[in-house]
Short mmCIF file of C-alpha atoms and ligand atoms in Angstrom, two decimals:
data_model
loop_
_atom_site.label_atom_id
_atom_site.label_comp_id
_atom_site.label_asym_id
_atom_site.label_seq_id
_atom_site.Cartn_x
_atom_site.Cartn_y
_atom_site.Cartn_z
CA MET A 281 18.38 7.36 -19.60
CA PRO A 282 17.68 10.59 -21.54
CA ASP A 283 15.27 13.11 -20.00
CA ILE A 284 11.89 11.50 -20.71
CA THR A 285 10.24 14.88 -21.29
CA GLN A 286 12.57 15.52 -24.23
CA THR A 287 11.64 12.33 -26.06
CA ALA A 288 9.45 12.18 -29.15
CA ALA A 289 7.02 9.93 -27.24
CA TRP A 290 6.47 12.55 -24.51
CA GLN A 291 6.09 15.37 -26.97
CA ALA A 292 3.60 13.39 -29.01
CA LEU A 293 1.50 12.98 -25.87
CA ALA A 294 1.72 16.72 -25.15
CA ARG A 295 0.43 17.44 -28.68
CA HIS A 296 -2.26 14.77 -28.34
CA ARG A 297 -3.42 16.39 -25.13
CA ARG A 298 -3.94 19.72 -26.96
CA ASP A 299 -5.58 18.03 -29.95
CA THR A 300 -8.09 16.10 -27.85
CA ALA A 301 -8.96 18.85 -25.36
CA GLY A 302 -12.44 19.25 -26.84
CA ILE A 303 -13.44 15.57 -26.70
CA SER A 304 -15.30 14.51 -23.58
CA ILE A 305 -15.56 10.98 -22.22
CA ARG A 306 -19.30 11.26 -22.86
CA ASP A 307 -18.63 11.99 -26.56
CA ARG A 308 -16.32 9.01 -26.72
CA PHE A 309 -18.96 6.66 -25.29
CA ALA A 310 -21.51 7.97 -27.79
CA ALA A 311 -19.12 7.30 -30.68
CA GLU A 312 -17.68 3.96 -29.55
CA PRO A 313 -20.25 1.26 -28.80
CA ASP A 314 -17.46 -1.25 -28.09
CA ARG A 315 -15.61 1.05 -25.69
CA PHE A 316 -16.16 -1.00 -22.52
CA ALA A 317 -15.30 -4.23 -24.36
CA ARG A 318 -11.95 -2.79 -25.45
CA MET A 319 -11.18 -0.89 -22.28
CA HIS A 320 -11.46 -3.38 -19.52
CA GLY A 321 -9.40 -6.35 -18.45
CA GLN A 322 -10.02 -9.26 -16.16
CA ILE A 323 -7.64 -11.42 -14.18
CA HIS A 324 -9.38 -14.18 -12.27
CA GLY A 325 -11.96 -12.45 -10.04
CA LEU A 326 -10.74 -8.89 -10.61
CA LEU A 327 -12.18 -6.82 -13.42
CA ALA A 328 -10.70 -3.40 -14.16
CA ASP A 329 -12.85 -1.04 -16.19
CA TYR A 330 -10.78 1.91 -17.45
CA SER A 331 -13.21 3.06 -20.13
CA LYS A 332 -14.38 6.14 -18.15
CA ASN A 333 -11.17 8.02 -18.87
CA ARG A 334 -10.18 10.86 -21.18
CA ILE A 335 -8.51 8.43 -23.52
CA GLY A 336 -8.94 6.83 -26.91
CA GLU A 337 -7.07 3.91 -28.46
CA ASP A 338 -4.66 6.50 -29.87
CA THR A 339 -3.94 7.81 -26.35
CA LEU A 340 -3.21 4.30 -25.14
CA SER A 341 -0.87 3.67 -28.09
CA LEU A 342 1.04 6.86 -27.32
CA LEU A 343 1.26 5.94 -23.63
CA VAL A 344 2.54 2.47 -24.50
CA SER A 345 5.17 4.08 -26.76
CA LEU A 346 6.19 6.28 -23.84
CA ALA A 347 6.59 3.20 -21.65
CA GLU A 348 8.68 1.49 -24.31
CA THR A 349 10.82 4.59 -24.71
CA ALA A 350 11.39 4.50 -20.93
CA ARG A 351 12.37 0.81 -21.31
CA LEU A 352 9.59 -0.36 -19.02
CA PRO A 353 9.63 -3.96 -20.36
CA GLN A 354 13.37 -4.27 -19.67
CA LYS A 355 12.97 -2.73 -16.21
CA MET A 356 10.14 -5.17 -15.39
CA GLN A 357 12.36 -8.12 -16.26
CA ALA A 358 15.19 -6.68 -14.14
CA VAL A 359 12.87 -6.71 -11.10
CA ARG A 360 11.78 -10.24 -11.91
CA ARG A 361 15.36 -11.50 -12.20
CA GLY A 362 16.42 -10.01 -8.84
CA GLU A 363 18.78 -7.40 -10.32
CA PRO A 364 19.82 -4.49 -8.05
CA VAL A 365 17.06 -2.18 -9.30
CA ASN A 366 17.20 -0.19 -6.06
CA ALA A 367 20.41 1.52 -7.12
CA SER A 368 20.79 3.97 -4.22
CA GLU A 369 20.84 1.08 -1.75
CA GLY A 370 22.43 -1.45 -4.11
CA ARG A 371 19.57 -3.91 -3.55
CA PRO A 372 17.10 -5.91 -5.59
CA ALA A 373 13.34 -5.54 -5.05
CA LEU A 374 12.18 -8.99 -4.01
CA HIS A 375 8.44 -8.55 -3.34
CA ALA A 376 7.47 -10.67 -6.37
CA ALA A 377 10.01 -13.33 -5.32
CA LEU A 378 8.16 -13.57 -1.97
CA ARG A 379 5.07 -14.76 -3.86
CA LEU A 380 6.69 -17.38 -6.07
CA PRO A 381 5.27 -20.92 -5.84
CA PRO A 382 7.46 -23.81 -4.59
CA ASP A 383 8.42 -25.01 -8.08
CA ALA A 384 9.70 -21.61 -9.28
CA PRO A 385 13.18 -21.42 -10.80
CA PRO A 386 15.88 -19.66 -8.71
CA VAL A 387 15.99 -15.87 -8.32
CA CYS A 388 19.62 -14.85 -8.00
CA ALA A 389 20.57 -11.59 -6.32
CA SER A 390 24.33 -10.94 -6.27
CA GLY A 391 24.86 -14.48 -7.55
CA GLU A 392 22.91 -16.14 -4.76
CA ASN A 393 19.50 -17.81 -5.00
CA VAL A 394 17.31 -15.90 -2.53
CA LEU A 395 14.38 -18.31 -2.59
CA PRO A 396 15.56 -20.93 -0.05
CA GLU A 397 15.83 -18.32 2.73
CA ILE A 398 12.56 -16.66 1.74
CA ARG A 399 10.80 -20.03 1.88
CA ARG A 400 12.42 -21.15 5.10
CA GLU A 401 11.41 -18.00 6.97
CA ARG A 402 7.91 -18.00 5.49
CA GLU A 403 7.34 -21.62 6.47
CA ARG A 404 8.66 -20.97 9.98
CA ALA A 405 6.35 -17.98 10.37
CA LEU A 406 3.34 -19.87 8.97
CA ASP A 407 4.02 -22.79 11.28
CA PHE A 408 4.29 -20.42 14.23
CA ALA A 409 1.00 -18.78 13.28
CA ASP A 410 -0.78 -22.12 12.96
CA ARG A 411 0.57 -23.27 16.33
CA LEU A 412 -0.62 -20.03 17.90
CA ILE A 413 -4.07 -20.58 16.44
CA SER A 414 -4.28 -24.23 17.50
CA GLY A 415 -2.91 -23.50 20.95
CA ALA A 416 0.08 -25.82 20.41
CA TYR A 417 2.17 -22.71 21.12
CA ALA A 418 0.88 -21.75 24.56
CA ASN A 419 1.73 -19.61 27.58
CA ALA A 420 3.59 -20.83 30.67
CA ASP A 421 0.33 -22.21 32.11
CA GLY A 422 -0.21 -24.24 28.94
CA LEU A 423 -3.13 -22.00 27.93
CA PRO A 424 -3.54 -20.81 24.31
CA PHE A 425 -2.88 -17.17 23.52
CA THR A 426 -6.10 -15.30 22.82
CA ASP A 427 -4.68 -12.07 21.34
CA LEU A 428 -1.77 -11.00 19.16
CA VAL A 429 -0.74 -7.35 19.16
CA ASN A 430 1.43 -6.21 16.25
CA ILE A 431 3.83 -3.42 17.07
CA GLY A 432 5.34 -1.76 14.02
CA ILE A 433 4.90 1.37 11.93
CA GLY A 434 4.71 2.31 8.25
CA GLY A 435 5.25 -0.77 6.12
CA SER A 436 5.62 -2.86 9.26
CA ASP A 437 2.03 -2.01 10.13
CA LEU A 438 -0.12 -0.76 7.27
CA GLY A 439 -0.09 -3.76 4.92
CA ALA A 440 -0.88 -6.35 7.57
CA ARG A 441 -3.43 -4.04 9.24
CA MET A 442 -5.18 -3.45 5.91
CA ALA A 443 -5.17 -7.13 4.89
CA ALA A 444 -6.26 -8.42 8.32
CA ALA A 445 -9.25 -6.05 8.28
CA ALA A 446 -10.08 -6.93 4.67
CA LEU A 447 -10.17 -10.63 5.49
CA ALA A 448 -12.16 -10.36 8.72
CA PRO A 449 -14.66 -12.98 7.47
CA TYR A 450 -11.76 -15.49 7.36
CA HIS A 451 -10.51 -14.87 10.89
CA THR A 452 -9.67 -17.72 13.22
CA ARG A 453 -10.29 -17.58 16.97
CA LEU A 454 -7.12 -15.55 17.56
CA ARG A 455 -7.80 -11.81 17.81
CA VAL A 456 -5.24 -9.49 16.22
CA HIS A 457 -4.62 -5.85 17.11
CA PHE A 458 -2.25 -3.19 15.80
CA ALA A 459 -0.34 -0.41 17.50
CA ALA A 460 1.84 1.93 15.47
CA ASN A 461 1.62 5.42 16.95
CA ALA A 462 4.17 6.32 19.60
CA ASP A 463 1.72 8.60 21.43
CA GLY A 464 0.79 5.77 23.80
CA ALA A 465 -2.92 6.16 23.15
CA GLU A 466 -3.06 3.60 20.34
CA LEU A 467 -1.22 0.96 22.33
CA SER A 468 -3.47 1.61 25.36
CA ALA A 469 -6.53 1.23 23.17
CA ALA A 470 -5.19 -2.02 21.67
CA LEU A 471 -4.45 -3.43 25.12
CA ALA A 472 -7.74 -2.41 26.74
CA GLY A 473 -9.47 -5.49 28.07
CA LEU A 474 -6.67 -7.89 27.10
CA ASP A 475 -5.28 -10.46 29.51
CA PRO A 476 -1.48 -10.05 29.69
CA ARG A 477 -1.03 -13.77 30.39
CA ARG A 478 -2.84 -14.63 27.12
CA THR A 479 -1.35 -11.87 24.92
CA LEU A 480 1.54 -12.22 22.48
CA PHE A 481 3.33 -9.28 20.87
CA ALA A 482 4.70 -9.41 17.33
CA LEU A 483 7.41 -6.77 16.91
CA ALA A 484 7.77 -5.91 13.23
CA SER A 485 10.68 -3.74 12.23
CA LYS A 486 12.97 -4.35 9.28
CA SER A 487 15.68 -2.18 10.82
CA PHE A 488 14.80 -2.86 14.47
CA THR A 489 15.89 0.71 15.17
CA THR A 490 12.63 2.59 14.54
CA PRO A 491 12.13 4.65 17.73
CA GLU A 492 8.30 4.51 17.67
CA THR A 493 8.35 0.72 17.52
CA LEU A 494 11.00 0.38 20.22
CA LEU A 495 9.11 2.77 22.52
CA ASN A 496 5.96 0.68 22.15
CA ALA A 497 7.89 -2.59 22.48
CA HIS A 498 9.29 -1.48 25.84
CA ALA A 499 5.85 -0.31 26.95
CA ALA A 500 4.44 -3.73 25.98
CA ARG A 501 7.07 -5.51 28.04
CA ASP A 502 6.29 -3.28 31.05
CA TRP A 503 2.58 -4.01 30.61
CA LEU A 504 3.27 -7.77 30.65
CA ARG A 505 5.41 -7.43 33.78
CA GLN A 506 2.73 -5.38 35.52
CA GLY A 507 0.20 -7.99 34.44
CA GLY A 508 2.02 -10.71 36.34
CA VAL A 509 4.11 -12.25 33.55
CA GLY A 510 7.40 -13.32 35.16
CA GLU A 511 10.83 -12.48 33.71
CA ASN A 512 11.45 -16.08 32.64
CA GLU A 513 8.05 -16.22 30.89
CA LEU A 514 8.52 -12.99 28.92
CA PRO A 515 10.28 -14.47 25.84
CA ARG A 516 7.27 -16.69 25.28
CA HIS A 517 5.12 -13.55 24.83
CA PHE A 518 7.19 -12.05 22.00
CA ALA A 519 7.91 -12.79 18.38
CA ALA A 520 9.85 -10.47 16.06
CA VAL A 521 10.25 -9.96 12.34
CA SER A 522 13.35 -8.13 11.20
CA ALA A 523 16.22 -8.10 8.75
CA HIS A 524 18.49 -7.59 11.79
CA ALA A 525 18.32 -10.68 13.95
CA GLU A 526 21.01 -9.45 16.34
CA ALA A 527 18.99 -6.35 17.27
CA ALA A 528 15.88 -8.47 17.90
CA ALA A 529 17.97 -10.87 19.98
CA ALA A 530 19.31 -7.95 22.02
CA PHE A 531 15.71 -7.06 22.89
CA GLY A 532 15.30 -10.57 24.28
CA ILE A 533 13.45 -12.30 21.45
CA ALA A 534 14.14 -16.05 21.49
CA ALA A 535 15.79 -17.46 18.34
CA GLU A 536 12.81 -19.71 17.56
CA ASN A 537 10.46 -16.69 17.63
CA ARG A 538 12.60 -14.54 15.33
CA PHE A 539 11.69 -14.45 11.65
CA ALA A 540 13.86 -12.90 8.97
CA MET A 541 12.80 -10.70 6.08
CA PRO A 542 15.22 -10.01 3.23
CA GLU A 543 16.99 -6.63 3.03
CA GLY A 544 15.75 -6.53 -0.56
CA VAL A 545 12.12 -6.10 0.50
CA GLY A 546 11.03 -2.57 1.41
CA GLY A 547 8.58 -2.13 4.30
CA ARG A 548 5.70 -1.07 2.05
CA TYR A 549 6.15 -4.21 -0.07
CA SER A 550 6.64 -6.56 2.89
CA VAL A 551 3.20 -7.87 3.86
CA TRP A 552 4.02 -10.99 1.81
CA SER A 553 7.05 -11.74 4.02
CA PRO A 554 6.96 -12.72 7.73
CA VAL A 555 5.93 -9.07 8.32
CA GLY A 556 2.55 -10.57 7.44
CA LEU A 557 2.68 -12.57 10.71
CA PRO A 558 -0.42 -10.87 12.15
CA LEU A 559 -2.28 -11.69 8.95
CA MET A 560 -1.04 -15.29 9.08
CA ALA A 561 -2.22 -15.48 12.68
CA ALA A 562 -5.55 -13.88 11.83
CA VAL A 563 -6.47 -16.15 8.91
CA GLY A 564 -4.16 -19.18 9.16
CA SER A 565 -1.54 -20.54 6.76
CA GLU A 566 -3.93 -21.84 4.11
CA HIS A 567 -5.56 -18.47 3.52
CA PHE A 568 -2.19 -16.70 3.65
CA ARG A 569 -0.93 -19.03 0.91
CA ALA A 570 -4.00 -18.10 -1.17
CA PHE A 571 -3.12 -14.42 -0.64
CA LEU A 572 0.41 -15.12 -1.95
CA ALA A 573 -1.03 -17.06 -4.89
CA GLY A 574 -3.20 -14.07 -5.81
CA GLY A 575 -0.16 -11.78 -5.70
CA HIS A 576 1.75 -14.24 -7.86
CA ALA A 577 -1.08 -14.46 -10.40
CA MET A 578 -0.85 -10.68 -10.81
CA ASP A 579 2.96 -10.94 -11.15
CA GLU A 580 2.59 -13.49 -13.94
CA HIS A 581 0.19 -11.21 -15.74
CA PHE A 582 2.38 -8.14 -15.24
CA PHE A 583 5.61 -9.80 -16.32
CA THR A 584 4.16 -11.49 -19.41
CA ALA A 585 1.17 -9.57 -20.84
CA PRO A 586 1.78 -7.09 -23.70
CA LEU A 587 1.64 -3.52 -22.39
CA ARG A 588 -1.67 -2.66 -24.10
CA ARG A 589 -3.36 -5.55 -22.25
CA ASN A 590 -1.31 -5.25 -19.06
CA LEU A 591 -3.52 -3.91 -16.27
CA PRO A 592 -0.87 -2.48 -13.91
CA ALA A 593 0.87 -0.91 -16.91
CA ILE A 594 -2.34 0.59 -18.32
CA LEU A 595 -3.49 1.94 -14.95
CA GLY A 596 -0.05 3.38 -14.23
CA LEU A 597 0.15 5.01 -17.66
CA ILE A 598 -3.35 6.49 -17.38
CA GLY A 599 -2.17 7.93 -14.05
CA ILE A 600 0.77 9.54 -15.88
CA TRP A 601 -1.61 10.92 -18.51
CA TYR A 602 -3.47 12.87 -15.80
CA ASN A 603 -0.47 13.70 -13.64
CA ASN A 604 1.86 14.94 -16.35
CA PHE A 605 -0.46 16.02 -19.17
CA HIS A 606 -3.60 17.26 -17.34
CA GLY A 607 -1.96 18.71 -14.22
CA ALA A 608 -3.85 16.43 -11.81
CA GLN A 609 -2.08 16.53 -8.48
CA THR A 610 -3.93 13.83 -6.62
CA HIS A 611 -5.39 10.38 -7.08
CA ALA A 612 -8.30 9.17 -4.94
CA VAL A 613 -9.05 5.56 -4.01
CA VAL A 614 -12.51 4.72 -2.74
CA PRO A 615 -13.20 1.13 -1.72
CA TYR A 616 -16.92 0.44 -1.32
CA THR A 617 -16.65 -1.80 1.70
CA HIS A 618 -15.75 -1.17 5.32
CA LEU A 619 -13.52 -4.26 5.08
CA LEU A 620 -11.12 -2.28 2.87
CA ARG A 621 -11.18 0.81 5.10
CA HIS A 622 -7.38 0.72 5.58
CA LEU A 623 -6.63 0.32 1.87
CA PRO A 624 -6.24 4.06 1.13
CA ALA A 625 -3.66 4.39 3.93
CA HIS A 626 -1.73 1.37 2.68
CA LEU A 627 -1.73 2.63 -0.90
CA GLN A 628 -0.81 6.08 0.30
CA GLN A 629 2.43 4.76 1.79
CA LEU A 630 3.01 2.39 -1.12
CA ASP A 631 2.70 5.08 -3.75
CA MET A 632 3.86 8.24 -1.98
CA GLU A 633 6.93 6.69 -0.34
CA SER A 634 7.80 4.98 -3.63
CA ASN A 635 7.11 7.79 -6.08
CA GLY A 636 7.66 10.90 -3.96
CA LYS A 637 11.04 11.47 -5.61
CA SER A 638 12.66 14.42 -7.35
CA VAL A 639 15.88 12.96 -8.75
CA THR A 640 16.32 10.32 -11.40
CA GLN A 641 18.17 7.04 -10.93
CA SER A 642 21.35 8.80 -12.02
CA GLY A 643 20.86 11.68 -9.56
CA GLU A 644 19.67 14.34 -12.03
CA PRO A 645 16.69 16.53 -11.05
CA VAL A 646 13.51 15.18 -12.68
CA ALA A 647 12.07 17.39 -15.40
CA CYS A 648 8.38 16.70 -14.65
CA ASP A 649 6.04 16.08 -11.73
CA THR A 650 6.36 12.63 -10.17
CA GLY A 651 4.18 10.81 -7.58
CA SER A 652 0.56 11.80 -7.13
CA ILE A 653 -0.89 12.68 -3.75
CA PHE A 654 -2.73 9.46 -2.93
CA TRP A 655 -5.74 9.72 -0.71
CA GLY A 656 -9.25 8.39 -0.23
CA GLY A 657 -11.73 6.83 2.12
CA GLU A 658 -14.38 4.18 2.22
CA GLY A 659 -17.56 4.45 0.19
CA VAL A 660 -20.37 5.29 0.78
CA ASN A 661 -19.19 7.42 3.71
CA SER A 662 -16.88 9.47 1.46
CA GLN A 663 -19.85 10.52 -0.68
CA HIS A 664 -21.07 12.45 2.35
CA ALA A 665 -17.64 13.94 3.00
CA PHE A 666 -15.36 14.80 0.07
CA PHE A 667 -17.32 13.87 -3.08
CA GLN A 668 -18.69 17.40 -3.42
CA LEU A 669 -15.23 18.53 -4.51
CA LEU A 670 -14.91 15.60 -6.90
CA HIS A 671 -18.17 16.55 -8.63
CA GLN A 672 -18.13 20.34 -8.59
CA GLY A 673 -14.70 21.47 -7.38
CA THR A 674 -12.18 23.14 -9.67
CA ARG A 675 -9.60 20.36 -9.45
CA LEU A 676 -9.28 17.26 -11.55
CA VAL A 677 -9.19 14.22 -9.29
CA PRO A 678 -9.04 10.82 -11.01
CA VAL A 679 -10.75 8.21 -8.82
CA ASP A 680 -10.42 4.45 -8.44
CA PHE A 681 -13.70 2.88 -7.32
CA ILE A 682 -13.16 -0.55 -5.77
CA VAL A 683 -16.35 -2.55 -5.57
CA PRO A 684 -16.73 -6.09 -4.23
CA VAL A 685 -19.70 -8.06 -5.55
CA ASN A 686 -19.82 -10.80 -2.92
CA THR A 687 -19.16 -10.05 0.72
CA PRO A 688 -20.73 -11.82 3.70
CA GLU A 689 -23.18 -8.92 4.09
CA ALA A 690 -26.86 -9.07 3.21
CA ALA A 691 -27.75 -8.65 -0.48
CA GLN A 692 -29.56 -5.39 0.20
CA ASN A 693 -26.42 -3.84 1.68
CA ARG A 694 -24.07 -5.14 -1.00
CA ARG A 695 -26.35 -3.97 -3.77
CA PHE A 696 -26.91 -0.60 -2.14
CA THR A 697 -23.19 0.17 -1.88
CA ALA A 698 -22.41 -1.15 -5.37
CA ALA A 699 -25.26 0.89 -6.86
CA ASN A 700 -23.78 3.98 -5.24
CA ALA A 701 -20.29 3.30 -6.60
CA PHE A 702 -21.57 2.78 -10.15
CA ALA A 703 -23.80 5.86 -9.90
CA GLN A 704 -20.97 8.08 -8.69
CA ALA A 705 -18.62 6.96 -11.48
CA GLU A 706 -21.38 7.51 -14.03
CA ALA A 707 -22.32 10.92 -12.66
CA LEU A 708 -18.70 12.09 -12.54
CA MET A 709 -18.32 11.16 -16.17
CA LEU A 710 -21.70 12.30 -17.57
CA GLY A 711 -22.28 15.44 -15.49
CA LYS A 712 -25.66 17.15 -15.47
CA THR A 713 -27.02 20.21 -17.19
CA ASP A 714 -29.19 22.65 -15.26
CA PRO A 715 -30.16 26.28 -15.79
CA ALA A 716 -28.98 27.08 -12.25
CA PRO A 717 -25.15 27.22 -12.22
CA HIS A 718 -24.88 25.78 -8.70
CA ARG A 719 -26.86 22.71 -9.78
CA ARG A 720 -24.73 22.15 -12.85
CA PHE A 721 -22.17 19.34 -13.07
CA GLU A 722 -19.68 19.68 -15.90
CA GLY A 723 -18.84 15.95 -15.93
CA ASN A 724 -15.90 14.56 -17.91
CA ARG A 725 -14.33 13.52 -14.61
CA PRO A 726 -12.39 10.29 -14.98
CA SER A 727 -12.45 7.11 -12.95
CA ASN A 728 -11.50 3.44 -13.02
CA THR A 729 -13.73 0.81 -11.48
CA LEU A 730 -12.20 -2.35 -10.05
CA LEU A 731 -14.95 -4.91 -9.64
CA ILE A 732 -14.01 -7.74 -7.32
CA ASP A 733 -16.00 -10.93 -7.56
CA ARG A 734 -15.31 -11.93 -3.95
CA LEU A 735 -13.10 -10.26 -1.38
CA ASP A 736 -11.19 -13.45 -0.57
CA PRO A 737 -7.46 -13.91 0.18
CA PHE A 738 -6.59 -14.69 -3.44
CA THR A 739 -8.37 -11.66 -4.88
CA LEU A 740 -6.96 -9.39 -2.20
CA GLY A 741 -3.50 -10.61 -3.29
CA LEU A 742 -4.34 -9.72 -6.90
CA LEU A 743 -5.48 -6.25 -5.90
CA ILE A 744 -2.49 -5.35 -3.73
CA ALA A 745 0.05 -6.63 -6.27
CA LEU A 746 -1.80 -4.69 -9.00
CA TYR A 747 -1.15 -1.43 -7.16
CA GLU A 748 2.47 -2.35 -6.39
CA HIS A 749 3.17 -2.82 -10.09
CA ARG A 750 1.18 0.29 -11.05
CA THR A 751 3.48 2.29 -8.79
CA PHE A 752 6.55 0.70 -10.39
CA VAL A 753 5.32 1.48 -13.92
CA GLN A 754 5.18 5.18 -13.13
CA ALA A 755 8.64 5.20 -11.56
CA ALA A 756 9.99 3.39 -14.64
CA VAL A 757 8.65 6.17 -16.89
CA TRP A 758 10.04 8.94 -14.67
CA ASP A 759 13.31 7.01 -14.21
CA THR A 760 13.07 7.39 -10.44
CA ASN A 761 13.77 4.77 -7.77
CA PRO A 762 10.52 3.46 -6.21
CA PHE A 763 12.35 1.26 -3.72
CA ASP A 764 14.27 3.71 -1.52
CA GLN A 765 12.94 6.32 0.95
CA TRP A 766 15.76 8.65 1.97
CA GLY A 767 13.26 11.40 2.80
CA VAL A 768 11.68 9.46 5.65
CA GLN A 769 14.98 7.91 6.69
CA TYR A 770 16.16 11.44 7.51
CA GLY A 771 12.94 12.04 9.44
CA LYS A 772 13.78 9.15 11.76
CA THR A 773 16.63 11.18 13.25
CA LEU A 774 15.16 14.68 13.10
CA ALA A 775 13.34 14.64 16.44
CA GLN A 776 16.29 13.44 18.53
CA THR A 777 17.73 16.87 19.35
CA ILE A 778 14.38 18.41 20.22
CA LEU A 779 13.44 15.38 22.32
CA SER A 780 16.49 15.91 24.51
CA GLU A 781 15.37 19.54 25.00
CA LEU A 782 11.82 18.49 25.90
CA ASP A 783 13.35 16.04 28.35
CA GLY A 784 14.96 19.01 30.13
CA GLY A 785 18.30 19.05 28.29
CA GLU A 786 20.22 22.09 27.16
CA ASN A 787 18.58 24.52 24.68
CA ARG A 788 19.87 24.22 21.12
CA PRO A 789 19.77 26.86 18.39
CA HIS A 790 16.46 26.94 16.48
CA ASP A 791 14.41 29.39 14.47
CA HIS A 792 12.26 31.68 16.67
CA SER A 793 9.06 29.79 15.99
CA THR A 794 10.47 26.37 16.91
CA ALA A 795 12.28 27.80 19.95
CA ALA A 796 9.04 29.43 21.19
CA LEU A 797 7.03 26.22 20.72
CA ILE A 798 9.64 24.19 22.61
CA ALA A 799 9.68 26.73 25.44
CA ARG A 800 5.87 26.78 25.64
CA PHE A 801 5.68 22.98 25.65
CA ARG A 802 8.21 22.80 28.48
CA GLN A 803 6.31 25.42 30.46
CA GLN A 804 3.02 23.58 30.11
CA ASP A 805 4.35 20.02 30.43
CA LYS A 806 2.72 18.80 33.65
CA SER A 807 5.01 15.83 34.05
CA ALA A 808 8.18 17.97 33.95
O1 F6P B 225 8.88 5.77 7.70
C1 F6P B 225 10.04 5.30 7.10
C2 F6P B 225 10.14 3.83 7.16
O2 F6P B 225 11.47 3.55 6.88
C3 F6P B 225 9.24 3.07 6.23
O3 F6P B 225 9.77 2.94 4.96
C4 F6P B 225 9.12 1.76 6.94
O4 F6P B 225 8.07 1.00 6.45
C5 F6P B 225 8.94 2.22 8.35
O5 F6P B 225 9.81 3.33 8.45
C6 F6P B 225 9.24 1.21 9.41
O6 F6P B 225 10.59 0.82 9.37
P1 F6P B 225 11.06 -0.48 10.14
O7 F6P B 225 10.35 -1.64 9.60
O8 F6P B 225 12.55 -0.54 9.92
O9 F6P B 225 10.74 -0.28 11.61
#
């Protein structure tokens, strides 16, 4: 693909940016009474209002032309058909295939229909989760398991952790916990108060080589042993999800408790696969199927709607407008419910691991900025933490407000939080005049508001798939690969040498700073 920044579509946007510099969002609202009507979209219970942005219809047309120049529609269909869109690893990206309903036509990757295996492993995992919940799958004493602890990191943790917390009102009797950090403290906290004889561990690792996960998995097995679980009972206390069955088997996971995920699904896109086992166990198979159905409904919209009416495409393109034409470096996500408290972390991995790239698909250096720094926190708490900078700081930070209408909470709480979200978005956009400079708000600060009728499994599926496709849209424009992660792959091996030194091994050559820190750590290490 030619350098996107050299295309007529890109240059037209650069000119448009200069030509519209003097028009504020406030001016646009004053001049366009139908602005909200034109600049929002709704898919089932999810409404996306993108009218509070520095855009007009002309901006959207230019952005759509940019997407067409970048061949976004063709790239979308390549994902849908299971083509090897992840070129550096020679793999397809099968997250949408994971959400297909039973009557879907085949998806062929390298000439083979991938759906039968996807379905078989999903059904096995769902059946396992339902048997755990009902107690049909029990411990050696015939007693039901009371707790499931997921051990995994990155995409083998964040998606399921986020979704399980979001769907807390749908939880069954089984309690689910998560441990990702290898510092030991998180696992200890997860295990506090649990009965080893009634606890099952789900080991989630696509590669089954991630050192953090293996460290915690061994610690979990020791904890079970110390808790009186006999050697012959141990396999009953473990399940594993991996693309490498042999490695899970080598750890001692019984064949019937091993669930496969396809190589063509990246960790950050994998909550829809058996990596979602903790979510399945938390809410049961019926709700998990509704979650998949929500994801699929968003796929159908994304793969079929014209770009101007396509929500993931529009949100992704507006993100490019700020990133590449306004110099915005970050993008904030603020869900106005404690239930979605882990959403910013999930989206942070999704977007930053996908779009934190500096070469194109053909290996050329990119000619523009790529992925935004994704960050955020739950509302209303964030208003009392970082919103000052959003309102009066010098940086432009586009914000996504995510606001559920119906949650199980009392009306006064739901209305209070929603009122705050709407007020913040309005204030960011309108600003406020005041003779005192420190009380002045310049306004013209953009945001999207995603209004969610009910935070149920289906709508959560819609929301998560929306962001997955938004991420893809941006990568398609930049011609980068959103499905590999060589940067973090390298990180997996970086610590090995230093670890052997901290363990008392021979000193290795380092810069003076690193050498001094290693020496100081060894001096102060009480367990040495
Ligand atoms: O941090 C890098 C990464 O490869 C992520 O992409 C992935 O989600 C995580 O590690 C966990 O990997 P695995 O599932 O193989 O343990």
